[in-house]
Amino acid sequence: MTKYSPSFAPPLSSLWKTSDLDSPMAAEDHNGGRSALIFLGTGCSSAVPNAMCLIQPSNPCDVCPQALSTPPDQNPNYRCNTSLLIDYCPSDGKHSYILIDVGKTFREQVIRWFTRYKIPRIDSIILTHEHADAVLGLDDIRAVQPYSPTNDIDPTPIYLTQYAMESIAEKFSYLVKKKVEEGKELRRVAQLDWRIIEENCETSFVASGLQFIPLPVMHGEDYVCLGYLFGERCRIAYISDVSRFPASTEHVISKDGAGQLDLLILDTLYKTGSHNVHLCLPQTLEAVKRICPKQALLIGMTHQFDHHKDNKFLTEWSEREGIPVQLAHDGLRIPIDL
């Protein structure tokens, strides 16, 4: 098998340049004077490879055995839970690191990609919703915070809705409570500064100097999830969990509405058919055509997707429709001007 280097290939436009991770010069440039998007995870909640395909290998699946047989950093079919790290470097040259979602595979993502790209810390966290694949790594945030046995450190700001806050307070009460109850021992835990944000497109917020606009979308008809719009020089929308766009949200991110996106990062769970709480590839591509970004990257894929084969299909679709679209992959780093 040809050795795989995590980089965006083929390049879709001049918005970014590809980076060859096997090049020493690329490693030296990881924390240069430019912002970047780093895809820590691009897979579904169960991640890829799917465990059932490995413990019951009689199931017909070409992707999962291949994903296990090749080192993950050389394998675009190995996918952790969806998560994006924004390496934000404004004109003063000082880097801030903003994390969107902290799922079940967060520790693995830190070990693999924080070390690869020399990410020293997290400055802010933003949550899309409170499902397991977005929050169950919160306990591991302490691993990327300064060590203090008495928890005497500055807490990391974390932005989330009131609904998510109430749910997380039940899941992780020890991360929310600020005082130790009488008779209880002090234990080292992640230190987080919980900040409630609004669930609408009209109320923006600033995390580590970068402005974000919440993008409410339906994640099934009984649940609202947030995507986010950010960037001034390049307008980027990140929408990881969606089955339907409310008209008000689609207006904000569409070419025929508030203005064309430079990059749309969008959910696509299965390659065929439909799903009740996620877009699948047919609906994803229809949404891309409606929104009409300059280009799009797809995330949230199951083991139905074979990265190389399906990107060939998407290359043909892109040439036909005039909108460059590709599957993203874990470890993809895109230098970009925000």
mmCIF file of C-alpha atoms in Angstrom:
data_model
loop_
_atom_site.group_PDB
_atom_site.id
_atom_site.type_symbol
_atom_site.label_atom_id
_atom_site.label_comp_id
_atom_site.label_asym_id
_atom_site.label_seq_id
_atom_site.Cartn_x
_atom_site.Cartn_y
_atom_site.Cartn_z
ATOM 1 C CA MET A 1 0.000 0.000 0.000
ATOM 2 C CA THR A 2 1.219 3.471 -0.841
ATOM 3 C CA LYS A 3 2.285 5.428 2.208
ATOM 4 C CA TYR A 4 -0.329 8.027 3.045
ATOM 5 C CA SER A 5 0.569 11.536 4.140
ATOM 6 C CA PRO A 6 -2.208 13.500 5.907
ATOM 7 C CA SER A 7 -2.582 16.498 3.656
ATOM 8 C CA PHE A 8 -5.377 17.917 1.572
ATOM 9 C CA ALA A 9 -5.019 16.211 -1.794
ATOM 10 C CA PRO A 10 -5.931 17.101 -4.404
ATOM 11 C CA PRO A 11 -5.903 20.844 -3.657
ATOM 12 C CA LEU A 12 -9.279 22.337 -4.498
ATOM 13 C CA SER A 13 -8.443 26.036 -4.754
ATOM 14 C CA SER A 14 -6.016 28.747 -3.742
ATOM 15 C CA LEU A 15 -7.779 29.243 -0.383
ATOM 16 C CA TRP A 16 -5.159 27.039 1.248
ATOM 17 C CA LYS A 17 -1.995 25.230 0.326
ATOM 18 C CA THR A 18 -1.402 21.591 1.068
ATOM 19 C CA SER A 19 1.200 20.618 3.663
ATOM 20 C CA ASP A 20 3.268 17.472 3.283
ATOM 21 C CA LEU A 21 3.600 16.081 6.790
ATOM 22 C CA ASP A 22 6.576 13.950 5.804
ATOM 23 C CA SER A 23 8.559 17.120 5.107
ATOM 24 C CA PRO A 24 10.758 18.507 7.932
ATOM 25 C CA MET A 25 10.053 21.994 6.645
ATOM 26 C CA ALA A 26 6.321 21.424 7.143
ATOM 27 C CA ALA A 27 6.918 20.497 10.774
ATOM 28 C CA GLU A 28 8.886 23.678 11.336
ATOM 29 C CA ASP A 29 6.051 25.739 9.855
ATOM 30 C CA HIS A 30 3.257 24.247 11.967
ATOM 31 C CA ASN A 31 3.179 27.155 14.393
ATOM 32 C CA GLY A 32 4.238 29.926 12.039
ATOM 33 C CA GLY A 33 2.558 33.276 11.672
ATOM 34 C CA ARG A 34 -0.682 32.059 10.074
ATOM 35 C CA SER A 35 -3.938 30.611 11.349
ATOM 36 C CA ALA A 36 -4.880 27.012 10.577
ATOM 37 C CA LEU A 37 -7.708 24.534 10.871
ATOM 38 C CA ILE A 38 -6.743 21.112 12.210
ATOM 39 C CA PHE A 39 -9.254 18.277 11.869
ATOM 40 C CA LEU A 40 -8.752 16.219 15.020
ATOM 41 C CA GLY A 41 -11.567 13.850 14.089
ATOM 42 C CA THR A 42 -13.816 13.314 11.078
ATOM 43 C CA GLY A 43 -15.754 10.201 12.046
ATOM 44 C CA CYS A 44 -19.143 9.303 13.461
ATOM 45 C CA SER A 45 -19.936 8.641 17.122
ATOM 46 C CA SER A 46 -18.831 4.998 16.961
ATOM 47 C CA ALA A 47 -15.652 6.059 15.081
ATOM 48 C CA VAL A 48 -13.883 4.058 12.369
ATOM 49 C CA PRO A 49 -12.916 1.236 12.344
ATOM 50 C CA ASN A 50 -16.238 -0.052 13.603
ATOM 51 C CA ALA A 51 -15.636 -2.509 16.425
ATOM 52 C CA MET A 52 -18.268 -4.979 15.180
ATOM 53 C CA CYS A 53 -16.466 -5.339 11.855
ATOM 54 C CA LEU A 54 -13.328 -6.376 13.725
ATOM 55 C CA ILE A 55 -14.817 -8.779 16.287
ATOM 56 C CA GLN A 56 -17.129 -10.379 13.693
ATOM 57 C CA PRO A 57 -14.924 -10.283 10.586
ATOM 58 C CA SER A 58 -17.422 -12.264 8.528
ATOM 59 C CA ASN A 59 -19.366 -9.033 8.099
ATOM 60 C CA PRO A 60 -18.589 -7.650 4.610
ATOM 61 C CA CYS A 61 -16.525 -4.499 5.172
ATOM 62 C CA ASP A 62 -13.403 -3.485 3.270
ATOM 63 C CA VAL A 63 -12.743 -0.238 5.130
ATOM 64 C CA CYS A 64 -12.466 -1.347 8.773
ATOM 65 C CA PRO A 65 -9.859 -4.126 8.378
ATOM 66 C CA GLN A 66 -7.807 -1.787 6.198
ATOM 67 C CA ALA A 67 -8.176 1.021 8.758
ATOM 68 C CA LEU A 68 -6.769 -1.281 11.423
ATOM 69 C CA SER A 69 -3.911 -2.709 9.353
ATOM 70 C CA THR A 70 -2.277 0.630 8.538
ATOM 71 C CA PRO A 71 -0.940 3.146 11.101
ATOM 72 C CA PRO A 72 -3.664 5.752 11.732
ATOM 73 C CA ASP A 73 -1.471 8.688 10.752
ATOM 74 C CA GLN A 74 -1.029 7.061 7.329
ATOM 75 C CA ASN A 75 -4.658 6.087 6.973
ATOM 76 C CA PRO A 76 -7.477 8.512 6.108
ATOM 77 C CA ASN A 77 -10.068 5.812 6.839
ATOM 78 C CA TYR A 78 -9.171 5.807 10.551
ATOM 79 C CA ARG A 79 -11.613 8.354 11.997
ATOM 80 C CA CYS A 80 -12.074 9.612 15.546
ATOM 81 C CA ASN A 81 -15.112 11.574 16.753
ATOM 82 C CA THR A 82 -15.668 14.840 14.903
ATOM 83 C CA SER A 83 -13.653 17.686 16.378
ATOM 84 C CA LEU A 84 -11.947 20.775 14.986
ATOM 85 C CA LEU A 85 -9.006 22.693 16.438
ATOM 86 C CA ILE A 86 -8.679 26.297 15.317
ATOM 87 C CA ASP A 87 -5.117 27.572 15.575
ATOM 88 C CA TYR A 88 -5.919 31.276 15.552
ATOM 89 C CA CYS A 89 -3.032 33.632 14.847
ATOM 90 C CA PRO A 90 -4.074 37.288 14.443
ATOM 91 C CA SER A 91 -1.810 40.079 13.256
ATOM 92 C CA ASP A 92 0.130 40.201 16.544
ATOM 93 C CA GLY A 93 1.497 36.714 15.827
ATOM 94 C CA LYS A 94 0.274 35.220 19.116
ATOM 95 C CA HIS A 95 -1.417 31.838 18.715
ATOM 96 C CA SER A 96 -4.646 30.868 20.456
ATOM 97 C CA TYR A 97 -6.050 27.337 20.306
ATOM 98 C CA ILE A 98 -9.817 26.946 20.144
ATOM 99 C CA LEU A 99 -11.326 23.466 20.327
ATOM 100 C CA ILE A 100 -14.770 22.588 18.963
ATOM 101 C CA ASP A 101 -16.132 19.503 20.785
ATOM 102 C CA VAL A 102 -14.393 17.099 23.143
ATOM 103 C CA GLY A 103 -15.648 13.636 22.286
ATOM 104 C CA LYS A 104 -14.972 10.081 23.411
ATOM 105 C CA THR A 105 -11.727 9.900 21.435
ATOM 106 C CA PHE A 106 -10.231 13.189 22.672
ATOM 107 C CA ARG A 107 -7.216 11.675 24.457
ATOM 108 C CA GLU A 108 -6.260 9.732 21.328
ATOM 109 C CA GLN A 109 -6.545 12.901 19.268
ATOM 110 C CA VAL A 110 -4.264 14.782 21.663
ATOM 111 C CA ILE A 111 -1.618 12.076 21.556
ATOM 112 C CA ARG A 112 -1.740 11.857 17.780
ATOM 113 C CA TRP A 113 -2.257 15.418 16.553
ATOM 114 C CA PHE A 114 -1.266 17.774 19.365
ATOM 115 C CA THR A 115 2.157 16.153 19.336
ATOM 116 C CA ARG A 116 2.338 16.171 15.523
ATOM 117 C CA TYR A 117 1.513 19.873 15.286
ATOM 118 C CA LYS A 118 3.144 20.997 18.533
ATOM 119 C CA ILE A 119 -0.103 22.247 20.100
ATOM 120 C CA PRO A 120 0.896 23.276 23.643
ATOM 121 C CA ARG A 121 -2.530 23.913 25.231
ATOM 122 C CA ILE A 122 -6.186 24.726 24.702
ATOM 123 C CA ASP A 123 -7.281 28.317 25.265
ATOM 124 C CA SER A 124 -11.033 27.947 24.701
ATOM 125 C CA ILE A 125 -13.576 25.175 24.130
ATOM 126 C CA ILE A 126 -16.823 25.433 22.175
ATOM 127 C CA LEU A 127 -19.486 22.722 22.254
ATOM 128 C CA THR A 128 -21.966 22.001 19.480
ATOM 129 C CA HIS A 129 -24.220 19.913 21.760
ATOM 130 C CA GLU A 130 -24.061 17.565 24.741
ATOM 131 C CA HIS A 131 -24.127 14.126 23.135
ATOM 132 C CA ALA A 132 -21.460 11.602 24.049
ATOM 133 C CA ASP A 133 -19.357 12.102 20.922
ATOM 134 C CA ALA A 134 -19.087 15.831 21.713
ATOM 135 C CA VAL A 135 -18.502 15.892 25.487
ATOM 136 C CA LEU A 136 -17.306 12.596 26.962
ATOM 137 C CA GLY A 137 -13.675 13.691 26.693
ATOM 138 C CA LEU A 138 -14.172 16.626 29.062
ATOM 139 C CA ASP A 139 -12.515 14.782 31.934
ATOM 140 C CA ASP A 140 -9.317 14.538 29.848
ATOM 141 C CA ILE A 141 -9.057 18.318 29.502
ATOM 142 C CA ARG A 142 -6.968 18.230 32.680
ATOM 143 C CA ALA A 143 -4.263 16.439 30.674
ATOM 144 C CA VAL A 144 -3.724 19.575 28.574
ATOM 145 C CA GLN A 145 -3.891 21.993 31.522
ATOM 146 C CA PRO A 146 -1.035 22.952 33.863
ATOM 147 C CA TYR A 147 -0.636 20.482 36.705
ATOM 148 C CA SER A 148 -1.908 21.551 40.110
ATOM 149 C CA PRO A 149 -2.847 19.033 42.845
ATOM 150 C CA THR A 150 -5.050 21.708 44.401
ATOM 151 C CA ASN A 151 -6.674 22.795 41.095
ATOM 152 C CA ASP A 152 -5.143 26.226 41.516
ATOM 153 C CA ILE A 153 -4.992 27.151 37.827
ATOM 154 C CA ASP A 154 -6.862 29.490 35.517
ATOM 155 C CA PRO A 155 -9.914 27.612 34.199
ATOM 156 C CA THR A 156 -10.386 27.142 30.456
ATOM 157 C CA PRO A 157 -13.421 29.028 29.086
ATOM 158 C CA ILE A 158 -16.018 26.669 27.649
ATOM 159 C CA TYR A 159 -18.954 27.974 25.600
ATOM 160 C CA LEU A 160 -22.240 26.042 25.471
ATOM 161 C CA THR A 161 -26.009 26.428 25.556
ATOM 162 C CA GLN A 162 -28.077 26.374 28.726
ATOM 163 C CA TYR A 163 -29.552 23.016 27.706
ATOM 164 C CA ALA A 164 -26.091 21.519 27.265
ATOM 165 C CA MET A 165 -25.004 23.021 30.588
ATOM 166 C CA GLU A 166 -27.849 21.337 32.461
ATOM 167 C CA SER A 167 -27.117 17.981 30.851
ATOM 168 C CA ILE A 168 -23.373 18.181 31.516
ATOM 169 C CA ALA A 169 -24.008 19.185 35.138
ATOM 170 C CA GLU A 170 -25.640 15.769 35.553
ATOM 171 C CA LYS A 171 -22.980 13.841 33.614
ATOM 172 C CA PHE A 172 -19.987 15.649 35.122
ATOM 173 C CA SER A 173 -21.146 17.209 38.376
ATOM 174 C CA TYR A 174 -17.570 17.203 39.700
ATOM 175 C CA LEU A 175 -16.459 19.409 36.776
ATOM 176 C CA VAL A 176 -19.224 21.935 37.421
ATOM 177 C CA LYS A 177 -19.223 22.280 41.195
ATOM 178 C CA LYS A 178 -16.716 24.848 42.382
ATOM 179 C CA LYS A 179 -16.614 23.993 46.075
ATOM 180 C CA VAL A 180 -15.672 20.724 47.728
ATOM 181 C CA GLU A 181 -18.457 19.416 49.939
ATOM 182 C CA GLU A 182 -17.690 19.097 53.634
ATOM 183 C CA GLY A 183 -16.013 15.799 54.398
ATOM 184 C CA LYS A 184 -15.028 15.176 50.769
ATOM 185 C CA GLU A 185 -11.423 14.955 49.602
ATOM 186 C CA LEU A 186 -10.060 17.455 47.091
ATOM 187 C CA ARG A 187 -9.352 15.722 43.797
ATOM 188 C CA ARG A 188 -7.578 17.042 40.731
ATOM 189 C CA VAL A 189 -10.072 17.639 37.932
ATOM 190 C CA ALA A 190 -10.257 19.723 34.777
ATOM 191 C CA GLN A 191 -10.820 23.390 35.546
ATOM 192 C CA LEU A 192 -13.490 24.900 33.289
ATOM 193 C CA ASP A 193 -15.133 28.310 33.169
ATOM 194 C CA TRP A 194 -18.680 27.586 31.952
ATOM 195 C CA ARG A 195 -20.062 30.344 29.716
ATOM 196 C CA ILE A 196 -23.624 30.192 28.406
ATOM 197 C CA ILE A 197 -24.263 31.263 24.807
ATOM 198 C CA GLU A 198 -27.505 31.942 22.987
ATOM 199 C CA GLU A 199 -29.069 29.472 20.566
ATOM 200 C CA ASN A 200 -29.573 31.889 17.685
ATOM 201 C CA CYS A 201 -27.771 33.500 14.757
ATOM 202 C CA GLU A 202 -28.274 37.031 16.093
ATOM 203 C CA THR A 203 -26.105 36.763 19.207
ATOM 204 C CA SER A 204 -22.411 36.212 18.546
ATOM 205 C CA PHE A 205 -19.678 35.600 21.101
ATOM 206 C CA VAL A 206 -15.901 35.874 21.170
ATOM 207 C CA ALA A 207 -13.632 32.979 22.169
ATOM 208 C CA SER A 208 -9.906 33.719 22.475
ATOM 209 C CA GLY A 209 -10.241 36.784 20.277
ATOM 210 C CA LEU A 210 -12.172 35.100 17.444
ATOM 211 C CA GLN A 211 -15.849 35.892 16.854
ATOM 212 C CA PHE A 212 -18.347 33.054 16.431
ATOM 213 C CA ILE A 213 -21.960 33.129 15.293
ATOM 214 C CA PRO A 214 -24.089 30.172 16.477
ATOM 215 C CA LEU A 215 -25.892 28.318 13.701
ATOM 216 C CA PRO A 216 -28.888 26.400 15.100
ATOM 217 C CA VAL A 217 -29.699 23.301 13.058
ATOM 218 C CA MET A 218 -31.999 20.340 13.590
ATOM 219 C CA HIS A 219 -30.273 17.138 14.715
ATOM 220 C CA GLY A 220 -33.466 15.152 14.357
ATOM 221 C CA GLU A 221 -36.780 16.986 14.640
ATOM 222 C CA ASP A 222 -36.717 16.917 18.448
ATOM 223 C CA TYR A 223 -33.241 18.359 19.032
ATOM 224 C CA VAL A 224 -31.370 21.564 18.187
ATOM 225 C CA CYS A 225 -27.594 21.382 17.686
ATOM 226 C CA LEU A 226 -25.262 24.293 16.993
ATOM 227 C CA GLY A 227 -22.899 24.817 14.135
ATOM 228 C CA TYR A 228 -20.655 27.877 14.055
ATOM 229 C CA LEU A 229 -19.751 30.585 11.571
ATOM 230 C CA PHE A 230 -16.378 32.259 12.059
ATOM 231 C CA GLY A 231 -13.643 34.149 10.229
ATOM 232 C CA GLU A 232 -13.487 37.642 8.733
ATOM 233 C CA ARG A 233 -11.045 37.234 5.843
ATOM 234 C CA CYS A 234 -12.391 33.764 5.119
ATOM 235 C CA ARG A 235 -15.971 32.903 6.144
ATOM 236 C CA ILE A 236 -16.114 29.354 7.458
ATOM 237 C CA ALA A 237 -19.138 27.394 8.681
ATOM 238 C CA TYR A 238 -18.638 24.246 10.762
ATOM 239 C CA ILE A 239 -21.768 22.064 11.043
ATOM 240 C CA SER A 240 -21.070 18.600 12.408
ATOM 241 C CA ASP A 241 -24.508 17.209 13.372
ATOM 242 C CA VAL A 242 -27.489 18.149 11.225
ATOM 243 C CA SER A 243 -30.517 16.593 9.576
ATOM 244 C CA ARG A 244 -32.247 19.817 8.497
ATOM 245 C CA PHE A 245 -31.419 23.517 8.177
ATOM 246 C CA PRO A 246 -33.928 26.050 9.502
ATOM 247 C CA ALA A 247 -34.492 28.766 6.907
ATOM 248 C CA SER A 248 -32.982 31.458 9.154
ATOM 249 C CA THR A 249 -29.749 29.497 9.546
ATOM 250 C CA GLU A 250 -29.441 28.609 5.877
ATOM 251 C CA HIS A 251 -29.882 32.283 4.980
ATOM 252 C CA VAL A 252 -26.873 33.252 7.109
ATOM 253 C CA ILE A 253 -24.514 30.859 5.314
ATOM 254 C CA SER A 254 -25.835 30.740 1.754
ATOM 255 C CA LYS A 255 -24.610 32.549 -1.324
ATOM 256 C CA ASP A 256 -28.148 33.738 -2.070
ATOM 257 C CA GLY A 257 -28.589 34.879 1.520
ATOM 258 C CA ALA A 258 -26.108 36.737 3.713
ATOM 259 C CA GLY A 259 -23.116 35.903 1.534
ATOM 260 C CA GLN A 260 -21.042 33.063 0.120
ATOM 261 C CA LEU A 261 -18.918 30.962 2.415
ATOM 262 C CA ASP A 262 -15.270 30.406 1.631
ATOM 263 C CA LEU A 263 -15.488 26.974 3.248
ATOM 264 C CA LEU A 264 -18.378 24.812 4.439
ATOM 265 C CA ILE A 265 -17.521 21.904 6.755
ATOM 266 C CA LEU A 266 -20.567 19.643 6.791
ATOM 267 C CA ASP A 267 -21.963 16.423 8.218
ATOM 268 C CA THR A 268 -22.406 13.308 6.044
ATOM 269 C CA LEU A 269 -23.082 10.040 7.894
ATOM 270 C CA TYR A 270 -23.811 7.372 5.283
ATOM 271 C CA LYS A 271 -22.883 7.145 1.623
ATOM 272 C CA THR A 272 -26.383 6.184 0.515
ATOM 273 C CA GLY A 273 -29.949 6.486 1.769
ATOM 274 C CA SER A 274 -31.048 8.776 4.571
ATOM 275 C CA HIS A 275 -30.962 9.000 8.361
ATOM 276 C CA ASN A 276 -33.319 10.545 10.893
ATOM 277 C CA VAL A 277 -30.749 12.715 12.701
ATOM 278 C CA HIS A 278 -27.901 13.222 10.214
ATOM 279 C CA LEU A 279 -27.440 14.216 6.613
ATOM 280 C CA CYS A 280 -26.207 11.441 4.358
ATOM 281 C CA LEU A 281 -24.233 12.012 1.183
ATOM 282 C CA PRO A 282 -27.208 12.549 -1.156
ATOM 283 C CA GLN A 283 -28.729 15.162 1.182
ATOM 284 C CA THR A 284 -25.327 16.658 1.968
ATOM 285 C CA LEU A 285 -24.593 17.298 -1.690
ATOM 286 C CA GLU A 286 -28.038 18.815 -2.200
ATOM 287 C CA ALA A 287 -27.355 21.135 0.741
ATOM 288 C CA VAL A 288 -23.975 22.062 -0.720
ATOM 289 C CA LYS A 289 -25.642 23.003 -3.996
ATOM 290 C CA ARG A 290 -28.234 25.163 -2.199
ATOM 291 C CA ILE A 291 -25.743 26.905 0.082
ATOM 292 C CA CYS A 292 -23.175 27.173 -2.720
ATOM 293 C CA PRO A 293 -19.913 27.716 -0.792
ATOM 294 C CA LYS A 294 -16.671 28.255 -2.651
ATOM 295 C CA GLN A 295 -15.738 24.784 -1.456
ATOM 296 C CA ALA A 296 -16.763 22.161 1.087
ATOM 297 C CA LEU A 297 -15.218 19.475 3.250
ATOM 298 C CA LEU A 298 -17.288 16.609 4.630
ATOM 299 C CA ILE A 299 -17.033 15.112 8.119
ATOM 300 C CA GLY A 300 -18.839 12.632 10.388
ATOM 301 C CA MET A 301 -18.425 9.628 8.076
ATOM 302 C CA THR A 302 -19.064 5.997 8.983
ATOM 303 C CA HIS A 303 -17.160 3.015 7.646
ATOM 304 C CA GLN A 304 -19.279 3.099 4.495
ATOM 305 C CA PHE A 305 -16.857 5.668 3.115
ATOM 306 C CA ASP A 306 -13.553 4.693 1.565
ATOM 307 C CA HIS A 307 -11.539 7.923 1.529
ATOM 308 C CA HIS A 308 -9.684 7.555 -1.751
ATOM 309 C CA LYS A 309 -12.441 5.881 -3.758
ATOM 310 C CA ASP A 310 -15.163 8.272 -2.621
ATOM 311 C CA ASN A 311 -13.005 11.337 -3.111
ATOM 312 C CA LYS A 312 -12.608 10.275 -6.737
ATOM 313 C CA PHE A 313 -16.399 10.289 -7.022
ATOM 314 C CA LEU A 314 -16.548 13.686 -5.312
ATOM 315 C CA THR A 315 -13.893 15.065 -7.661
ATOM 316 C CA GLU A 316 -16.103 14.128 -10.604
ATOM 317 C CA TRP A 317 -19.152 15.612 -8.863
ATOM 318 C CA SER A 318 -17.193 18.798 -8.157
ATOM 319 C CA GLU A 319 -16.165 19.231 -11.779
ATOM 320 C CA ARG A 320 -19.746 18.688 -12.885
ATOM 321 C CA GLU A 321 -21.387 21.008 -10.329
ATOM 322 C CA GLY A 322 -18.664 23.651 -10.078
ATOM 323 C CA ILE A 323 -18.278 23.411 -6.278
ATOM 324 C CA PRO A 324 -15.134 21.644 -5.009
ATOM 325 C CA VAL A 325 -16.097 19.021 -2.393
ATOM 326 C CA GLN A 326 -13.936 16.384 -0.707
ATOM 327 C CA LEU A 327 -13.978 14.169 2.373
ATOM 328 C CA ALA A 328 -11.843 15.570 5.170
ATOM 329 C CA HIS A 329 -9.662 13.238 7.227
ATOM 330 C CA ASP A 330 -8.161 13.086 10.682
ATOM 331 C CA GLY A 331 -4.962 15.118 10.846
ATOM 332 C CA LEU A 332 -5.829 17.378 7.944
ATOM 333 C CA ARG A 333 -4.270 20.791 8.588
ATOM 334 C CA ILE A 334 -5.300 23.762 6.449
ATOM 335 C CA PRO A 335 -3.357 27.038 6.768
ATOM 336 C CA ILE A 336 -5.915 29.791 6.345
ATOM 337 C CA ASP A 337 -6.367 33.526 6.904
ATOM 338 C CA LEU A 338 -9.048 34.206 9.476
#
